[in-house]
PDB file of C-alpha atoms in Angstrom:
ATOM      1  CA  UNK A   1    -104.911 -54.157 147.825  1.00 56.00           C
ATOM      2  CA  UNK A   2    -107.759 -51.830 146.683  1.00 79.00           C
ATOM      3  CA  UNK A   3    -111.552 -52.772 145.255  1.00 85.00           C
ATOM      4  CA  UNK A   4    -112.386 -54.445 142.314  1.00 89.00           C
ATOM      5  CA  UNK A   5    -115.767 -55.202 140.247  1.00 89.00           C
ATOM      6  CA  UNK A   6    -117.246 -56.726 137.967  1.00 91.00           C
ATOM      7  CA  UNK A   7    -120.434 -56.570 135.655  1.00 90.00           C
ATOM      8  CA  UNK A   8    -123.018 -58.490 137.290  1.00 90.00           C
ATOM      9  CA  UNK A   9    -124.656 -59.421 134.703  1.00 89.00           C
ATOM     10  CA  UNK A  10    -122.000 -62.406 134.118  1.00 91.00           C
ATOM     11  CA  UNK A  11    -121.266 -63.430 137.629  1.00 94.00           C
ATOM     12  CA  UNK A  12    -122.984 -67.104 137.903  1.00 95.00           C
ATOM     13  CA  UNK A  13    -122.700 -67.503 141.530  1.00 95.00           C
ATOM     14  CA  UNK A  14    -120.023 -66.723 144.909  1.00 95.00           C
ATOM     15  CA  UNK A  15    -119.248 -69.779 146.829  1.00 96.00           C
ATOM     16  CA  UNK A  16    -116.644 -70.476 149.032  1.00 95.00           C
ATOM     17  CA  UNK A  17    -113.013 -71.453 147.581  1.00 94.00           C
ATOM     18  CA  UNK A  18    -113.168 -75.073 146.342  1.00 93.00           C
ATOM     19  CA  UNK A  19    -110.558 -77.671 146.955  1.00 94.00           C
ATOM     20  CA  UNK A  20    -107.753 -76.478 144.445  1.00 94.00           C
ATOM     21  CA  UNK A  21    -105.561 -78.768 142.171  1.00 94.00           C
ATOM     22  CA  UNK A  22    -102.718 -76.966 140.431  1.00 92.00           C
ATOM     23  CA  UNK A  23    -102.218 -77.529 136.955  1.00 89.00           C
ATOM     24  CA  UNK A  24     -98.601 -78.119 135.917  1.00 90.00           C
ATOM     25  CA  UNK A  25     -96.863 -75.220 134.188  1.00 87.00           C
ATOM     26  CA  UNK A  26     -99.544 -73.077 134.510  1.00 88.00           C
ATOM     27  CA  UNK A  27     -99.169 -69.427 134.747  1.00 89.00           C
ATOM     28  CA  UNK A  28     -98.984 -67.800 138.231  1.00 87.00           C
ATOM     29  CA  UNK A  29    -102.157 -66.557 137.952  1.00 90.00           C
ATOM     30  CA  UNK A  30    -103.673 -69.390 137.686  1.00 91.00           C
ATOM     31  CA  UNK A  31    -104.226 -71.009 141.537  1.00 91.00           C
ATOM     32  CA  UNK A  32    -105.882 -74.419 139.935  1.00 92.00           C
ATOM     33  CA  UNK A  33    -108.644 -76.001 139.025  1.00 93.00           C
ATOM     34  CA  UNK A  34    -111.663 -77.030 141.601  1.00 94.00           C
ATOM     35  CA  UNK A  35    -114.998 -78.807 141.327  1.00 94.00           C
ATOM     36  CA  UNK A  36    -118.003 -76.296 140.811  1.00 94.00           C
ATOM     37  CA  UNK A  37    -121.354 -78.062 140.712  1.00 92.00           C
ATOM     38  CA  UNK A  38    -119.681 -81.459 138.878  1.00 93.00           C
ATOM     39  CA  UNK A  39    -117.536 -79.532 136.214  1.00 91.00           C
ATOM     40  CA  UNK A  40    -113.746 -78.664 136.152  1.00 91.00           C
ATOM     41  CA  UNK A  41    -113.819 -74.497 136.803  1.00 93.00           C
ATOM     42  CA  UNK A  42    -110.104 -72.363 136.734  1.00 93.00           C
ATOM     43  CA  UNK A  43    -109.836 -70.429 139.234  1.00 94.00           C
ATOM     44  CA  UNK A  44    -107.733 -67.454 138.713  1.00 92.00           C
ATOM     45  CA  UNK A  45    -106.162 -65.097 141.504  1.00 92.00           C
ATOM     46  CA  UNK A  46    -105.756 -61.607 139.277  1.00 90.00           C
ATOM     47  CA  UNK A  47    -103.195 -60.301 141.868  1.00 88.00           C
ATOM     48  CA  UNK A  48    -100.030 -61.150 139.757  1.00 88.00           C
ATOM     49  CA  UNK A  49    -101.327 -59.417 136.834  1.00 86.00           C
ATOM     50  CA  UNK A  50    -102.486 -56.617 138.629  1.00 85.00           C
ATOM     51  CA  UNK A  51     -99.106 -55.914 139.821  1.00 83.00           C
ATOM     52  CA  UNK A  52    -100.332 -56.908 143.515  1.00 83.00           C
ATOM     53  CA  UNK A  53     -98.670 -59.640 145.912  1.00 82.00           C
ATOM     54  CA  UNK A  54    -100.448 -62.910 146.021  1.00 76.00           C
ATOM     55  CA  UNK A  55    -100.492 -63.936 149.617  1.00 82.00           C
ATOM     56  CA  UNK A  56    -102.694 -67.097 151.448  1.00 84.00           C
ATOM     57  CA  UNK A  57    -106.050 -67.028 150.786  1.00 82.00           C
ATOM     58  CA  UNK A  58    -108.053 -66.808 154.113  1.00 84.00           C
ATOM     59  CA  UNK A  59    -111.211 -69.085 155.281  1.00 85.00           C
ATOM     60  CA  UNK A  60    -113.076 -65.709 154.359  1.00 87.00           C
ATOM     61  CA  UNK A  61    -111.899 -65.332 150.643  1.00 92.00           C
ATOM     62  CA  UNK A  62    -114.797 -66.215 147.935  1.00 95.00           C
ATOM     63  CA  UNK A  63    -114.750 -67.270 144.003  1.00 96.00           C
ATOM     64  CA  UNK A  64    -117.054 -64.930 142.251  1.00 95.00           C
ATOM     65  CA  UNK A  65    -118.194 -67.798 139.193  1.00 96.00           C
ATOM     66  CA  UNK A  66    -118.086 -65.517 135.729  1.00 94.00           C
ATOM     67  CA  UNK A  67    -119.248 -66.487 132.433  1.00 91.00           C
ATOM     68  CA  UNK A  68    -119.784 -66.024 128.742  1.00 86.00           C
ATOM     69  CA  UNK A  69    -121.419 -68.348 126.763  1.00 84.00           C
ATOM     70  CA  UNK A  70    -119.575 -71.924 127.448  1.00 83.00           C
ATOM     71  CA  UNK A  71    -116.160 -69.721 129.064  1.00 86.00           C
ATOM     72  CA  UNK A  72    -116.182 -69.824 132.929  1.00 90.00           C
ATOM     73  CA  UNK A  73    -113.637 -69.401 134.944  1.00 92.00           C
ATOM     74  CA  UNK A  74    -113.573 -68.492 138.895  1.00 94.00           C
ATOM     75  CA  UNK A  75    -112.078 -65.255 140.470  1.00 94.00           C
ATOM     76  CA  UNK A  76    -110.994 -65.532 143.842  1.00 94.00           C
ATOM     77  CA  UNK A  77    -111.713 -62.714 146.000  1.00 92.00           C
ATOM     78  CA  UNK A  78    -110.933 -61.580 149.604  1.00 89.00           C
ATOM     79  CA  UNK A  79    -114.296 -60.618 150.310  1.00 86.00           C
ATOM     80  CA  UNK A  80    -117.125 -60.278 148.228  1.00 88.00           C
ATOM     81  CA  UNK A  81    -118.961 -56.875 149.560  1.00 84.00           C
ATOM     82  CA  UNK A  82    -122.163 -56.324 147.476  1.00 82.00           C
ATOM     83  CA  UNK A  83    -123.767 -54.876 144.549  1.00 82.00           C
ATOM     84  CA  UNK A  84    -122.610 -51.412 143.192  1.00 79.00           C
ATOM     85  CA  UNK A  85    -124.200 -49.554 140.642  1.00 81.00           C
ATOM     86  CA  UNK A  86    -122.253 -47.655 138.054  1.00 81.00           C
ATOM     87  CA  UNK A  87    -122.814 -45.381 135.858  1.00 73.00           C
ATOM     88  CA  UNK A  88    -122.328 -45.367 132.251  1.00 77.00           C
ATOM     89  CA  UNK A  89    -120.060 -42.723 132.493  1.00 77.00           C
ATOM     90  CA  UNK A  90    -117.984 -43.934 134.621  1.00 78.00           C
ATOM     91  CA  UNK A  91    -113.977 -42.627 134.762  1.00 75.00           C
ATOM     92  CA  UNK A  92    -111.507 -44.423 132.863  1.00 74.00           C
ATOM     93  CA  UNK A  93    -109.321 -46.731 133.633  1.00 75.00           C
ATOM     94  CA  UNK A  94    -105.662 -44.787 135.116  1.00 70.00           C
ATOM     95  CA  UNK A  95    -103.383 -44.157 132.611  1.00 66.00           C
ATOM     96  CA  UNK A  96    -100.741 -45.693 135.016  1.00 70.00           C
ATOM     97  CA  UNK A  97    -101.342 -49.371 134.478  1.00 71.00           C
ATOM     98  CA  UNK A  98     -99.557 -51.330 132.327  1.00 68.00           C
ATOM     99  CA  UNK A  99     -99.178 -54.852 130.700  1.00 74.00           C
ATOM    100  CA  UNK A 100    -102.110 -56.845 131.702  1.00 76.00           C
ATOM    101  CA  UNK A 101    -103.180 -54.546 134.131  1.00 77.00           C
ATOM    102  CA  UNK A 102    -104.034 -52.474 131.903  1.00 81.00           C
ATOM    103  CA  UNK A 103    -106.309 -54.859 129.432  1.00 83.00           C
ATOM    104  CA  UNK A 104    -108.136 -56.391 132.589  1.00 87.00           C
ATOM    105  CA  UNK A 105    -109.256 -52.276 134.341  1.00 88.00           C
ATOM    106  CA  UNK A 106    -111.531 -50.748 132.169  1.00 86.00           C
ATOM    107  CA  UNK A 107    -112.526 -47.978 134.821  1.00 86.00           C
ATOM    108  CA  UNK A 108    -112.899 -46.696 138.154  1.00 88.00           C
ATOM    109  CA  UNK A 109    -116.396 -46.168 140.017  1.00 86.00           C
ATOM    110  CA  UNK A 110    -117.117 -45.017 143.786  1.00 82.00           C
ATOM    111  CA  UNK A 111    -114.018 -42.735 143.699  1.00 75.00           C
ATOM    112  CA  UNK A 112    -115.741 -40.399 146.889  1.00 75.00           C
ATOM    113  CA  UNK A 113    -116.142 -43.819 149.126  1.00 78.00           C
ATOM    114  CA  UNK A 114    -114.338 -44.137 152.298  1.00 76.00           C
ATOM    115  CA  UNK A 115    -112.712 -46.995 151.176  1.00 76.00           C
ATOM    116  CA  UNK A 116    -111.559 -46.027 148.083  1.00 77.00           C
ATOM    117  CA  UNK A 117    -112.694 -45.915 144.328  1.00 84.00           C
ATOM    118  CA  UNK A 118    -113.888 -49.533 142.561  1.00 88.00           C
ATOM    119  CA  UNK A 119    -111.519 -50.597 139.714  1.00 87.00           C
ATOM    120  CA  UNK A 120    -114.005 -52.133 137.411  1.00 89.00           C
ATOM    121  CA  UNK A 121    -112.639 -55.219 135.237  1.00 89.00           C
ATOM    122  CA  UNK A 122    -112.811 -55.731 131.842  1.00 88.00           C
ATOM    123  CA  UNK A 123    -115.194 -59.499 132.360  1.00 88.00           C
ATOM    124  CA  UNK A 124    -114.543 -60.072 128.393  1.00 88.00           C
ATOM    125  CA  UNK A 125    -110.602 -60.259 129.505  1.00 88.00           C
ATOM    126  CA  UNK A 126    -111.067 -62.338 132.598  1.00 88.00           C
ATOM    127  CA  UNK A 127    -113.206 -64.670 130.804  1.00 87.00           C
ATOM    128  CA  UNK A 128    -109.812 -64.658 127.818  1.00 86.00           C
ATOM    129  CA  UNK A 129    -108.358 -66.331 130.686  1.00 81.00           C
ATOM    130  CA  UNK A 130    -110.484 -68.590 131.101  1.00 70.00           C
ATOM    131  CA  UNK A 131    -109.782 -69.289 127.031  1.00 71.00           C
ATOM    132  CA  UNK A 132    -106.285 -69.387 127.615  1.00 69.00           C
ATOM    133  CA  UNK A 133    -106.735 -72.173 130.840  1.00 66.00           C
ATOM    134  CA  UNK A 134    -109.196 -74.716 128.659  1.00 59.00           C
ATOM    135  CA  UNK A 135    -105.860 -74.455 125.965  1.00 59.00           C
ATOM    136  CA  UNK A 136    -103.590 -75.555 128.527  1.00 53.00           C
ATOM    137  CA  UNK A 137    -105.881 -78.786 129.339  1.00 49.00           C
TER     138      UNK A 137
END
């Protein structure tokens, strides 16, 4: 499904995947809402608008807490594998992606790695989620 990042400077915390309640109606993106430290956090799976298939999360997968402000939301993640540091001048984002896609990659990083190059996301339009979820309560 390929690598993903995200600035550091607004992840709060990676725990393990909360107890999940879905939230009627929601979008598909949206897995639910779970208890983070007493308050209600989204958690959103950015598979579906990334043009990837959401499958079961496994014991191993993590939510990467981001915020901005009062905004939080959670990201699930299959793995959480460190700290990468990027430069300024980083590539763009692919001219390829489309729709949301396109608004959440701002860039790719660590394109010579083994394991492929780091899409970086856009944590100003992940937290917009986040927006869009504390509308829907």
């Amino acid at each position: 499904a390929g690598r993903y990042g995200i600035d550091a400077s607004a992840v709060v915390e990676v725990v393990p995947v909360p107890a999940l309640t879905r939230v009627p109606a929601s979008p598909p993106w949206l897995v639910g809402v779970g208890n983070w430290r007493g308050r209600v956090l989204p958690v959103v799976d950015l598979r579906p608008l990334l043009g990837l298939a959401a499958t079961p999360l496994a014991s191993s997968a993590r939510v990467v807490v981001v915020r901005d402000g009062e905004i939080e939301a959670g990201v699930v993640a299959d793995a959480v594998q460190g700290l990468l540091e990027v430069p300024a001048d980083h590539d763009p984002a692919p001219v390829t992606l489309s729709g949301e896609a396109a608004d959440l990659v701002v860039g790719l990083a660590d394109e010579s790695s083994p394991s492929g190059p780091v899409a970086l996301l856009d944590t100003a339009a992940v937290l917009a989620l986040g927006r869009r979820i504390s509308r829907l309560r």
